[in-house]
Short mmCIF file of N, CA and C in Angstrom, two decimals:
data_model
loop_
_atom_site.label_atom_id
_atom_site.label_comp_id
_atom_site.label_asym_id
_atom_site.label_seq_id
_atom_site.Cartn_x
_atom_site.Cartn_y
_atom_site.Cartn_z
N UNK A 971 0.87 -1.15 0.02
CA UNK A 971 0.06 -0.04 0.03
C UNK A 971 0.87 1.29 -0.04
N UNK A 972 0.62 2.20 -0.93
CA UNK A 972 1.39 3.39 -1.00
C UNK A 972 0.88 4.37 0.03
N UNK A 973 1.89 4.95 0.86
CA UNK A 973 1.51 5.91 1.89
C UNK A 973 0.88 7.17 1.19
N UNK A 974 -0.29 7.61 1.80
CA UNK A 974 -0.95 8.86 1.45
C UNK A 974 -0.25 10.04 2.12
N UNK A 975 -0.11 11.17 1.44
CA UNK A 975 0.45 12.35 2.08
C UNK A 975 0.12 13.63 1.37
N UNK A 976 0.20 14.72 2.15
CA UNK A 976 -0.06 15.99 1.56
C UNK A 976 1.33 16.72 1.59
N UNK A 977 2.34 16.11 2.03
CA UNK A 977 3.73 16.71 2.06
C UNK A 977 4.55 15.97 1.10
N UNK A 978 5.57 16.60 0.57
CA UNK A 978 6.49 15.74 -0.35
C UNK A 978 7.00 14.55 0.35
N UNK A 979 7.09 13.37 -0.34
CA UNK A 979 7.61 12.14 0.19
C UNK A 979 9.01 12.29 0.82
N UNK A 980 9.84 13.07 0.13
CA UNK A 980 11.19 13.22 0.67
C UNK A 980 11.24 13.96 2.05
N UNK A 981 10.28 14.92 2.26
CA UNK A 981 10.18 15.62 3.45
C UNK A 981 9.83 14.71 4.63
N UNK A 982 8.88 13.90 4.39
CA UNK A 982 8.42 12.87 5.47
C UNK A 982 9.49 11.89 5.72
N UNK A 983 10.07 11.36 4.72
CA UNK A 983 11.15 10.40 4.79
C UNK A 983 12.27 10.87 5.64
N UNK A 984 12.72 12.08 5.35
CA UNK A 984 13.85 12.72 6.05
C UNK A 984 13.43 13.04 7.49
N UNK A 985 12.26 13.58 7.62
CA UNK A 985 11.72 13.83 8.99
C UNK A 985 11.67 12.67 9.87
N UNK A 986 10.96 11.59 9.46
CA UNK A 986 10.82 10.38 10.26
C UNK A 986 12.23 9.71 10.50
N UNK A 987 13.00 9.80 9.56
CA UNK A 987 14.45 9.24 9.72
C UNK A 987 15.17 9.92 10.97
N UNK A 988 14.87 11.14 11.24
CA UNK A 988 15.53 11.80 12.39
C UNK A 988 15.03 11.37 13.71
N UNK A 989 13.84 10.67 13.75
CA UNK A 989 13.29 10.24 14.97
C UNK A 989 13.62 8.81 15.40
N UNK A 990 14.14 7.99 14.42
CA UNK A 990 14.49 6.71 14.66
C UNK A 990 13.35 5.71 14.53
N UNK A 991 13.60 4.47 14.74
CA UNK A 991 12.59 3.41 14.54
C UNK A 991 11.41 3.51 15.50
N UNK A 992 11.52 4.14 16.60
CA UNK A 992 10.38 4.27 17.55
C UNK A 992 9.18 4.87 17.01
N UNK A 993 9.32 5.82 15.95
CA UNK A 993 8.21 6.52 15.46
C UNK A 993 7.58 5.70 14.37
N UNK A 994 8.33 4.68 13.70
CA UNK A 994 7.69 3.92 12.63
C UNK A 994 7.83 4.44 11.26
N UNK A 995 7.15 3.76 10.34
CA UNK A 995 7.11 4.13 8.93
C UNK A 995 5.76 4.82 8.64
N UNK A 996 5.78 5.74 7.71
CA UNK A 996 4.56 6.47 7.38
C UNK A 996 3.55 5.55 6.72
N UNK A 997 2.33 5.83 7.18
CA UNK A 997 1.12 5.09 6.48
C UNK A 997 0.34 6.25 5.74
N UNK A 998 0.06 7.35 6.50
CA UNK A 998 -0.63 8.48 5.85
C UNK A 998 -0.28 9.74 6.57
N UNK A 999 -0.43 10.85 5.88
CA UNK A 999 -0.16 12.20 6.43
C UNK A 999 -1.21 13.13 5.80
N UNK A 1000 -2.14 13.56 6.63
CA UNK A 1000 -3.32 14.37 6.12
C UNK A 1000 -3.27 15.77 6.72
N UNK A 1001 -3.37 16.82 5.88
CA UNK A 1001 -3.39 18.11 6.44
C UNK A 1001 -4.75 18.40 7.16
N UNK A 1002 -4.63 19.00 8.29
CA UNK A 1002 -5.78 19.33 9.13
C UNK A 1002 -6.37 20.60 8.51
N UNK A 1003 -7.66 20.65 8.61
CA UNK A 1003 -8.34 21.85 8.05
C UNK A 1003 -8.48 22.97 8.97
N UNK A 1004 -8.25 22.74 10.31
CA UNK A 1004 -8.47 23.78 11.25
C UNK A 1004 -7.19 23.92 12.01
N UNK A 1005 -6.88 25.12 12.56
CA UNK A 1005 -5.67 25.32 13.34
C UNK A 1005 -5.34 26.76 13.10
N UNK A 1006 -4.45 27.24 14.08
CA UNK A 1006 -4.03 28.64 14.01
C UNK A 1006 -2.46 28.73 13.81
N UNK A 1007 -2.10 29.77 13.16
CA UNK A 1007 -0.68 30.25 13.04
C UNK A 1007 0.23 29.22 12.17
N UNK A 1008 0.10 27.98 12.27
CA UNK A 1008 0.96 27.09 11.52
C UNK A 1008 0.12 26.04 10.75
N UNK A 1009 0.79 25.09 10.04
CA UNK A 1009 0.00 24.10 9.38
C UNK A 1009 0.20 22.89 10.25
N UNK A 1010 -0.82 22.09 10.31
CA UNK A 1010 -0.89 20.93 11.08
C UNK A 1010 -1.25 19.72 10.32
N UNK A 1011 -0.71 18.55 10.62
CA UNK A 1011 -0.98 17.30 9.85
C UNK A 1011 -1.18 16.13 10.82
N UNK A 1012 -2.11 15.21 10.53
CA UNK A 1012 -2.25 14.04 11.23
C UNK A 1012 -1.39 13.01 10.52
N UNK A 1013 -0.32 12.53 11.29
CA UNK A 1013 0.61 11.59 10.69
C UNK A 1013 0.30 10.24 11.34
N UNK A 1014 0.03 9.30 10.53
CA UNK A 1014 -0.22 7.92 10.96
C UNK A 1014 0.98 7.06 10.51
N UNK A 1015 1.61 6.36 11.46
CA UNK A 1015 2.74 5.49 11.14
C UNK A 1015 2.45 4.02 11.60
N UNK A 1016 3.34 3.24 11.32
CA UNK A 1016 3.26 1.84 11.79
C UNK A 1016 3.43 1.75 13.31
N UNK A 1017 3.74 2.84 13.98
CA UNK A 1017 3.88 2.78 15.45
C UNK A 1017 2.80 3.68 16.11
N UNK A 1018 1.86 4.30 15.37
CA UNK A 1018 0.86 5.15 16.08
C UNK A 1018 0.55 6.37 15.28
N UNK A 1019 -0.14 7.30 15.96
CA UNK A 1019 -0.53 8.60 15.33
C UNK A 1019 0.16 9.71 16.02
N UNK A 1020 0.48 10.67 15.25
CA UNK A 1020 1.21 11.90 15.67
C UNK A 1020 0.63 13.11 15.04
N UNK A 1021 0.93 14.26 15.73
CA UNK A 1021 0.55 15.55 15.20
C UNK A 1021 1.88 16.16 14.66
N UNK A 1022 1.86 16.45 13.37
CA UNK A 1022 3.12 17.02 12.71
C UNK A 1022 2.83 18.51 12.56
N UNK A 1023 3.63 19.36 13.17
CA UNK A 1023 3.40 20.73 13.02
C UNK A 1023 4.42 21.30 12.09
N UNK A 1024 4.07 22.02 11.10
CA UNK A 1024 4.88 22.77 10.11
C UNK A 1024 4.92 24.12 10.61
N UNK A 1025 6.04 24.65 11.19
CA UNK A 1025 6.07 26.02 11.73
C UNK A 1025 6.35 26.93 10.53
N UNK A 1026 5.51 27.89 10.37
CA UNK A 1026 5.61 28.79 9.24
C UNK A 1026 6.58 29.97 9.48
N UNK A 1027 6.81 30.25 10.81
CA UNK A 1027 7.78 31.26 11.09
C UNK A 1027 8.59 30.87 12.26
N UNK A 1028 9.72 31.48 12.42
CA UNK A 1028 10.58 31.23 13.61
C UNK A 1028 11.77 30.44 13.16
N UNK A 1029 12.91 30.89 13.75
CA UNK A 1029 14.20 30.08 13.67
C UNK A 1029 14.11 28.83 14.53
N UNK A 1030 14.89 27.90 14.09
CA UNK A 1030 14.82 26.61 14.86
C UNK A 1030 15.22 26.83 16.33
N UNK A 1031 16.11 27.75 16.62
CA UNK A 1031 16.44 28.03 18.02
C UNK A 1031 15.26 28.54 18.77
N UNK A 1032 14.56 29.45 18.15
CA UNK A 1032 13.38 30.05 18.76
C UNK A 1032 12.22 29.09 19.05
N UNK A 1033 12.03 28.14 18.12
CA UNK A 1033 11.03 27.07 18.22
C UNK A 1033 11.53 26.10 19.37
N UNK A 1034 12.78 25.78 19.37
CA UNK A 1034 13.29 24.91 20.42
C UNK A 1034 12.98 25.55 21.82
N UNK A 1035 13.23 26.81 21.91
CA UNK A 1035 12.96 27.48 23.22
C UNK A 1035 11.48 27.50 23.59
N UNK A 1036 10.61 27.57 22.60
CA UNK A 1036 9.19 27.48 22.82
C UNK A 1036 8.85 26.05 23.27
N UNK A 1037 9.50 25.04 22.72
CA UNK A 1037 9.29 23.70 23.08
C UNK A 1037 9.75 23.51 24.53
N UNK A 1038 10.91 23.98 24.94
CA UNK A 1038 11.33 23.85 26.27
C UNK A 1038 10.43 24.47 27.22
N UNK A 1039 9.83 25.71 26.80
CA UNK A 1039 8.86 26.34 27.63
C UNK A 1039 7.61 25.44 27.78
N UNK A 1040 7.17 24.82 26.73
CA UNK A 1040 5.99 24.02 26.74
C UNK A 1040 6.23 22.88 27.77
N UNK A 1041 7.41 22.22 27.60
CA UNK A 1041 7.72 21.18 28.60
C UNK A 1041 7.79 21.63 30.00
N UNK A 1042 8.24 22.82 30.23
CA UNK A 1042 8.24 23.34 31.61
C UNK A 1042 6.82 23.64 32.11
N UNK A 1043 6.02 24.12 31.27
CA UNK A 1043 4.58 24.29 31.58
C UNK A 1043 3.96 22.93 32.06
N UNK A 1044 4.27 21.93 31.30
CA UNK A 1044 3.78 20.62 31.71
C UNK A 1044 4.37 20.06 33.02
N UNK A 1045 5.62 20.42 33.32
CA UNK A 1045 6.16 20.05 34.61
C UNK A 1045 5.50 20.85 35.75
N UNK A 1046 4.95 21.98 35.44
CA UNK A 1046 4.25 22.82 36.33
C UNK A 1046 2.80 22.56 36.47
N UNK A 1047 2.31 21.41 35.84
CA UNK A 1047 0.91 21.02 35.96
C UNK A 1047 -0.03 21.47 34.94
N UNK A 1048 0.44 22.13 33.85
CA UNK A 1048 -0.43 22.59 32.79
C UNK A 1048 -0.47 21.43 31.82
N UNK A 1049 -1.66 20.96 31.37
CA UNK A 1049 -1.70 19.87 30.40
C UNK A 1049 -1.13 20.30 28.95
N UNK A 1050 -0.21 19.57 28.53
CA UNK A 1050 0.45 19.88 27.23
C UNK A 1050 0.66 18.62 26.46
N UNK A 1051 0.89 18.72 25.18
CA UNK A 1051 1.35 17.66 24.34
C UNK A 1051 2.75 17.97 23.88
N UNK A 1052 3.75 17.54 24.65
CA UNK A 1052 5.17 17.99 24.38
C UNK A 1052 5.68 17.48 23.13
N UNK A 1053 6.65 18.19 22.47
CA UNK A 1053 7.24 17.55 21.25
C UNK A 1053 8.08 16.32 21.57
N UNK A 1054 8.28 15.60 20.53
CA UNK A 1054 9.17 14.47 20.60
C UNK A 1054 10.57 14.86 20.32
N UNK A 1055 11.52 14.05 20.77
CA UNK A 1055 13.00 14.42 20.57
C UNK A 1055 13.55 13.54 19.57
N UNK A 1056 14.37 14.19 18.60
CA UNK A 1056 14.97 13.38 17.61
C UNK A 1056 16.17 12.61 18.20
N UNK A 1057 16.76 11.79 17.25
CA UNK A 1057 17.96 10.97 17.71
C UNK A 1057 19.11 11.91 18.15
N UNK A 1058 19.18 13.19 17.57
CA UNK A 1058 20.18 14.09 17.91
C UNK A 1058 19.84 15.00 19.13
N UNK A 1059 18.74 14.86 19.73
CA UNK A 1059 18.29 15.59 20.88
C UNK A 1059 17.56 16.84 20.54
N UNK A 1060 17.12 17.06 19.30
CA UNK A 1060 16.43 18.28 18.94
C UNK A 1060 14.94 17.98 18.96
N UNK A 1061 14.19 19.09 19.12
CA UNK A 1061 12.75 18.94 18.96
C UNK A 1061 12.26 19.52 17.65
N UNK A 1062 13.14 20.11 16.88
CA UNK A 1062 12.77 20.66 15.57
C UNK A 1062 13.63 19.95 14.44
N UNK A 1063 12.91 19.65 13.39
CA UNK A 1063 13.61 19.16 12.20
C UNK A 1063 13.49 20.13 11.08
N UNK A 1064 14.61 20.49 10.50
CA UNK A 1064 14.58 21.40 9.38
C UNK A 1064 14.78 20.59 8.05
N UNK A 1065 13.84 20.66 7.21
CA UNK A 1065 13.86 19.97 5.84
C UNK A 1065 13.56 21.04 4.89
N UNK A 1066 14.50 21.17 3.91
CA UNK A 1066 14.29 22.14 2.89
C UNK A 1066 14.11 23.62 3.34
N UNK A 1067 14.74 23.89 4.40
CA UNK A 1067 14.62 25.24 5.08
C UNK A 1067 13.36 25.45 5.88
N UNK A 1068 12.50 24.46 5.98
CA UNK A 1068 11.30 24.56 6.76
C UNK A 1068 11.43 23.78 8.04
N UNK A 1069 10.73 24.29 9.06
CA UNK A 1069 10.90 23.71 10.46
C UNK A 1069 9.58 22.88 10.71
N UNK A 1070 9.85 21.66 11.32
CA UNK A 1070 8.78 20.81 11.64
C UNK A 1070 8.97 20.21 13.04
N UNK A 1071 7.94 19.93 13.71
CA UNK A 1071 8.04 19.26 15.02
C UNK A 1071 6.95 18.18 15.08
N UNK A 1072 7.26 17.09 15.82
CA UNK A 1072 6.36 15.98 15.92
C UNK A 1072 5.88 15.88 17.38
N UNK A 1073 4.58 15.73 17.55
CA UNK A 1073 3.98 15.64 18.90
C UNK A 1073 3.09 14.46 19.04
N UNK A 1074 2.90 13.93 20.24
CA UNK A 1074 1.89 12.91 20.36
C UNK A 1074 0.55 13.29 19.85
N UNK A 1075 -0.30 12.44 19.26
CA UNK A 1075 -1.58 12.80 18.82
C UNK A 1075 -2.56 12.75 20.06
N UNK A 1076 -3.38 13.80 20.14
CA UNK A 1076 -4.47 13.84 21.17
C UNK A 1076 -5.78 13.86 20.37
N UNK A 1077 -6.60 12.82 20.59
CA UNK A 1077 -7.97 12.84 19.97
C UNK A 1077 -8.72 14.03 20.47
N UNK A 1078 -9.14 14.88 19.53
CA UNK A 1078 -9.81 16.10 19.89
C UNK A 1078 -10.62 16.66 18.69
N UNK A 1079 -11.26 17.79 18.88
CA UNK A 1079 -11.75 18.54 17.74
C UNK A 1079 -11.72 19.97 18.18
N UNK A 1080 -11.59 20.85 17.16
CA UNK A 1080 -11.74 22.31 17.49
C UNK A 1080 -13.20 22.76 17.81
N UNK A 1081 -13.24 23.57 18.81
CA UNK A 1081 -14.51 24.04 19.18
C UNK A 1081 -14.53 25.58 19.14
N UNK A 1082 -15.65 26.15 18.56
CA UNK A 1082 -15.80 27.56 18.65
C UNK A 1082 -16.31 28.02 20.02
N UNK A 1083 -16.15 29.23 20.41
CA UNK A 1083 -16.61 29.68 21.67
C UNK A 1083 -18.15 29.40 21.91
N UNK A 1084 -18.92 29.50 20.81
CA UNK A 1084 -20.40 29.27 21.02
C UNK A 1084 -20.73 27.81 21.24
N UNK A 1085 -19.75 26.88 21.10
CA UNK A 1085 -20.02 25.55 21.31
C UNK A 1085 -19.68 25.13 22.83
N UNK A 1086 -19.20 26.05 23.58
CA UNK A 1086 -18.80 25.78 24.97
C UNK A 1086 -19.99 26.10 25.89
N UNK A 1087 -20.15 25.15 26.80
CA UNK A 1087 -21.21 25.55 27.90
C UNK A 1087 -20.53 26.57 28.87
N UNK A 1088 -21.38 27.12 29.71
CA UNK A 1088 -20.85 28.10 30.62
C UNK A 1088 -19.75 27.53 31.49
N UNK A 1089 -19.98 26.19 31.94
CA UNK A 1089 -18.94 25.54 32.80
C UNK A 1089 -17.70 25.34 32.01
N UNK A 1090 -17.81 24.88 30.74
CA UNK A 1090 -16.61 24.69 29.92
C UNK A 1090 -15.86 25.97 29.67
N UNK A 1091 -16.60 27.06 29.46
CA UNK A 1091 -15.95 28.34 29.28
C UNK A 1091 -15.20 28.79 30.53
N UNK A 1092 -15.80 28.59 31.71
CA UNK A 1092 -15.10 28.91 32.97
C UNK A 1092 -13.86 28.02 33.14
N UNK A 1093 -13.98 26.80 32.77
CA UNK A 1093 -12.88 25.84 32.90
C UNK A 1093 -11.67 26.35 31.94
N UNK A 1094 -12.10 26.71 30.69
CA UNK A 1094 -11.05 27.23 29.77
C UNK A 1094 -10.47 28.52 30.35
N UNK A 1095 -11.21 29.37 30.94
CA UNK A 1095 -10.69 30.61 31.45
C UNK A 1095 -9.74 30.19 32.59
N UNK A 1096 -10.05 29.22 33.43
CA UNK A 1096 -9.16 28.84 34.50
C UNK A 1096 -7.81 28.33 33.93
N UNK A 1097 -7.94 27.51 32.90
CA UNK A 1097 -6.73 26.94 32.24
C UNK A 1097 -5.87 28.14 31.70
N UNK A 1098 -6.46 29.13 30.99
CA UNK A 1098 -5.75 30.16 30.41
C UNK A 1098 -5.03 30.99 31.64
N UNK A 1099 -5.79 31.16 32.70
CA UNK A 1099 -5.17 31.90 33.79
C UNK A 1099 -3.96 31.10 34.39
N UNK A 1100 -4.05 29.77 34.48
CA UNK A 1100 -2.95 28.89 34.89
C UNK A 1100 -1.77 29.06 33.93
N UNK A 1101 -2.05 29.05 32.62
CA UNK A 1101 -0.98 29.27 31.66
C UNK A 1101 -0.23 30.59 31.90
N UNK A 1102 -0.97 31.66 31.98
CA UNK A 1102 -0.39 32.98 32.16
C UNK A 1102 0.25 33.17 33.50
N UNK A 1103 -0.26 32.51 34.57
CA UNK A 1103 0.50 32.60 35.77
C UNK A 1103 1.70 31.80 35.81
N UNK A 1104 1.82 30.73 35.08
CA UNK A 1104 2.98 29.81 35.18
C UNK A 1104 3.95 30.17 34.08
N UNK A 1105 3.54 30.88 33.08
CA UNK A 1105 4.38 31.14 31.95
C UNK A 1105 5.70 31.81 32.22
N UNK A 1106 5.78 32.83 33.18
CA UNK A 1106 7.02 33.48 33.37
C UNK A 1106 8.01 32.45 34.00
N UNK A 1107 7.52 31.59 34.92
CA UNK A 1107 8.40 30.59 35.55
C UNK A 1107 8.87 29.56 34.50
N UNK A 1108 7.95 29.11 33.60
CA UNK A 1108 8.29 28.20 32.57
C UNK A 1108 9.34 28.78 31.64
N UNK A 1109 9.25 30.10 31.25
CA UNK A 1109 10.17 30.70 30.34
C UNK A 1109 11.50 30.82 30.99
N UNK A 1110 11.53 31.22 32.23
CA UNK A 1110 12.82 31.27 33.02
C UNK A 1110 13.48 30.02 33.04
N UNK A 1111 12.85 28.94 33.30
CA UNK A 1111 13.38 27.60 33.37
C UNK A 1111 13.84 27.11 32.03
N UNK A 1112 13.10 27.44 30.97
CA UNK A 1112 13.43 27.06 29.69
C UNK A 1112 14.63 27.85 29.09
N UNK A 1113 14.89 28.99 29.57
CA UNK A 1113 16.01 29.72 29.06
C UNK A 1113 17.21 29.68 29.94
N UNK A 1114 17.09 29.00 31.08
CA UNK A 1114 18.28 28.90 31.95
C UNK A 1114 19.34 28.02 31.27
N UNK A 1115 20.53 28.01 31.80
CA UNK A 1115 21.53 27.17 31.13
C UNK A 1115 21.07 25.71 31.14
N UNK A 1116 21.31 24.97 30.10
CA UNK A 1116 20.76 23.72 29.95
C UNK A 1116 21.54 22.63 30.61
N UNK A 1117 22.44 22.92 31.61
CA UNK A 1117 23.27 21.96 32.20
C UNK A 1117 22.47 20.81 32.86
N UNK A 1118 21.36 21.29 33.53
CA UNK A 1118 20.56 20.18 34.19
C UNK A 1118 19.94 19.24 33.22
N UNK A 1119 19.44 19.86 32.10
CA UNK A 1119 18.82 19.03 31.07
C UNK A 1119 19.84 18.10 30.44
N UNK A 1120 21.03 18.57 30.10
CA UNK A 1120 22.10 17.77 29.52
C UNK A 1120 22.53 16.75 30.50
N UNK A 1121 22.66 17.05 31.73
CA UNK A 1121 23.14 16.06 32.78
C UNK A 1121 22.19 14.98 32.83
N UNK A 1122 20.91 15.10 32.61
CA UNK A 1122 19.97 14.08 32.69
C UNK A 1122 19.83 13.26 31.50
N UNK A 1123 20.67 13.54 30.51
CA UNK A 1123 20.68 12.74 29.23
C UNK A 1123 19.36 12.76 28.49
N UNK A 1124 19.19 13.71 27.71
CA UNK A 1124 17.90 13.91 26.99
C UNK A 1124 17.56 12.60 26.20
N UNK A 1125 16.34 12.11 26.28
CA UNK A 1125 15.99 10.90 25.54
C UNK A 1125 16.11 11.23 24.05
N UNK A 1126 16.37 10.16 23.32
CA UNK A 1126 16.59 10.26 21.82
C UNK A 1126 15.63 9.44 21.10
N UNK A 1127 15.49 9.63 19.81
CA UNK A 1127 14.75 8.79 18.99
C UNK A 1127 13.23 8.71 19.17
N UNK A 1128 12.62 9.87 18.97
CA UNK A 1128 11.16 9.92 19.00
C UNK A 1128 10.52 9.76 20.42
N UNK A 1129 11.35 9.97 21.44
CA UNK A 1129 10.74 9.84 22.81
C UNK A 1129 10.44 11.25 23.34
N UNK A 1130 9.64 11.30 24.35
CA UNK A 1130 9.21 12.58 24.89
C UNK A 1130 10.36 13.12 25.76
N UNK A 1131 10.35 14.41 25.95
CA UNK A 1131 11.20 15.09 26.83
C UNK A 1131 10.66 14.77 28.27
N UNK A 1132 11.16 15.28 29.39
CA UNK A 1132 10.71 14.95 30.68
C UNK A 1132 9.14 14.90 30.72
N UNK A 1133 8.58 13.98 31.45
CA UNK A 1133 7.14 13.62 31.42
C UNK A 1133 6.33 14.72 32.10
N UNK A 1134 5.76 15.62 31.35
CA UNK A 1134 4.84 16.63 31.94
C UNK A 1134 3.43 15.95 32.06
N UNK A 1135 2.55 16.61 32.69
CA UNK A 1135 1.28 16.07 32.85
C UNK A 1135 0.64 16.00 31.47
N UNK A 1136 0.08 14.81 31.16
CA UNK A 1136 -0.47 14.55 29.83
C UNK A 1136 -2.02 14.94 29.82
N UNK A 1137 -2.41 15.31 28.64
CA UNK A 1137 -3.94 15.68 28.52
C UNK A 1137 -4.70 14.28 28.68
N UNK A 1138 -5.87 14.47 29.15
CA UNK A 1138 -6.70 13.26 29.35
C UNK A 1138 -7.87 13.50 30.26
N UNK A 1139 -8.58 12.45 30.65
CA UNK A 1139 -9.73 12.66 31.56
C UNK A 1139 -10.98 12.39 30.72
N UNK A 1140 -12.08 12.77 31.36
CA UNK A 1140 -13.39 12.60 30.71
C UNK A 1140 -14.26 13.79 30.82
N UNK A 1141 -15.16 13.95 29.86
CA UNK A 1141 -16.07 14.98 29.84
C UNK A 1141 -15.45 16.42 29.75
N UNK A 1142 -15.96 17.26 30.47
CA UNK A 1142 -15.48 18.67 30.46
C UNK A 1142 -14.08 18.80 30.90
N UNK A 1143 -13.71 17.73 31.81
CA UNK A 1143 -12.38 17.74 32.32
C UNK A 1143 -11.24 17.52 31.19
N UNK A 1144 -11.69 17.09 30.04
CA UNK A 1144 -10.78 16.91 28.91
C UNK A 1144 -10.57 18.20 28.16
N UNK A 1145 -11.38 19.29 28.45
CA UNK A 1145 -11.33 20.54 27.65
C UNK A 1145 -9.95 21.09 27.53
N UNK A 1146 -9.31 21.21 28.76
CA UNK A 1146 -7.89 21.81 28.68
C UNK A 1146 -6.95 21.11 27.60
N UNK A 1147 -7.05 19.78 27.51
CA UNK A 1147 -6.27 19.10 26.45
C UNK A 1147 -6.76 19.37 25.04
N UNK A 1148 -7.98 19.74 24.94
CA UNK A 1148 -8.60 19.91 23.52
C UNK A 1148 -8.51 21.27 22.99
N UNK A 1149 -8.37 22.28 23.91
CA UNK A 1149 -8.34 23.64 23.45
C UNK A 1149 -6.98 24.27 23.62
N UNK A 1150 -6.44 24.93 22.57
CA UNK A 1150 -5.08 25.44 22.69
C UNK A 1150 -5.21 26.82 23.36
N UNK A 1151 -4.22 27.20 24.12
CA UNK A 1151 -4.15 28.44 24.81
C UNK A 1151 -3.80 29.59 23.76
N UNK A 1152 -4.27 30.72 24.13
CA UNK A 1152 -4.02 31.88 23.15
C UNK A 1152 -2.55 32.14 23.15
N UNK A 1153 -1.96 32.50 22.04
CA UNK A 1153 -0.50 32.73 21.92
C UNK A 1153 -0.01 33.81 22.89
N UNK A 1154 1.12 33.58 23.44
CA UNK A 1154 1.72 34.59 24.29
C UNK A 1154 2.68 35.43 23.45
N UNK A 1155 2.73 36.66 23.68
CA UNK A 1155 3.69 37.57 22.79
C UNK A 1155 5.07 36.99 22.90
N UNK A 1156 5.64 36.75 21.64
CA UNK A 1156 6.92 36.30 21.53
C UNK A 1156 7.00 34.80 21.72
N UNK A 1157 5.99 34.05 21.94
CA UNK A 1157 5.95 32.59 22.20
C UNK A 1157 5.68 31.93 20.86
N UNK A 1158 4.62 32.34 20.20
CA UNK A 1158 4.19 31.66 18.91
C UNK A 1158 3.80 32.72 17.93
N UNK A 1159 4.78 33.29 17.19
CA UNK A 1159 4.42 34.44 16.38
C UNK A 1159 3.48 34.05 15.21
N UNK A 1160 2.55 35.03 14.79
CA UNK A 1160 1.68 34.78 13.71
C UNK A 1160 2.45 34.69 12.43
N UNK A 1161 1.89 34.06 11.41
CA UNK A 1161 2.49 33.97 10.10
C UNK A 1161 2.47 35.29 9.49
N UNK A 1162 3.45 35.48 8.62
CA UNK A 1162 3.52 36.79 7.85
C UNK A 1162 3.18 36.51 6.42
#
C-alpha cells in the first residue's frame, strides 16, 4: 500500500528518519483543516498517530525555546502535548529550510466559543489563567543554562522530553487538552 500524504515524500522520509525506529514508517499524512498560526498534519505510522506541526515562522532556536517552555509548563501542571525528541536531541527538524516538530496525537476537535457551555468556558478561562500565571516561571526555566537538562541525558529517537502532565480525563475535564491556549507575545508568532 502506497502511503498517502499531503507533504512531499522526501520531506516525510527525512523527518521520520531523524526520530529513529520508535516512530515507525509512514502510512498516511493528512493536512488538518483547522488550526492557528501554523500548518498541522495528522501523521499515521506503523507505530501510532502523531501531530506533525509545520512551523511557518521562527528560527529553529526560537522554536526549540518554545518547546522547552511547553515542557516546563507541563512540569508545572499545565496539560500539554510536548514535542518528541530526535535522535540528535532536537525537537525541531529542518527539511528544505522549513521547520517541523512531531507531537503525540491527542484525539480532539476544534470548538468555537459558542460550542462551549458556561461551565466549559469557565474551565477554559481557568486553564488560560494557569498558563499565564505559570508562563514566566516556565520561560525562566526554559532559558536557563541547559546543564541540568544535558546532565539528565535527553531521551533520543522519538521519545518525549521529561514527562509533563499529559492531557486526558473525561467530559469537560478533557477540555484543557482539547483547546489551545491563546498565543503569548513572543511565544508563537503569527505567520507573515
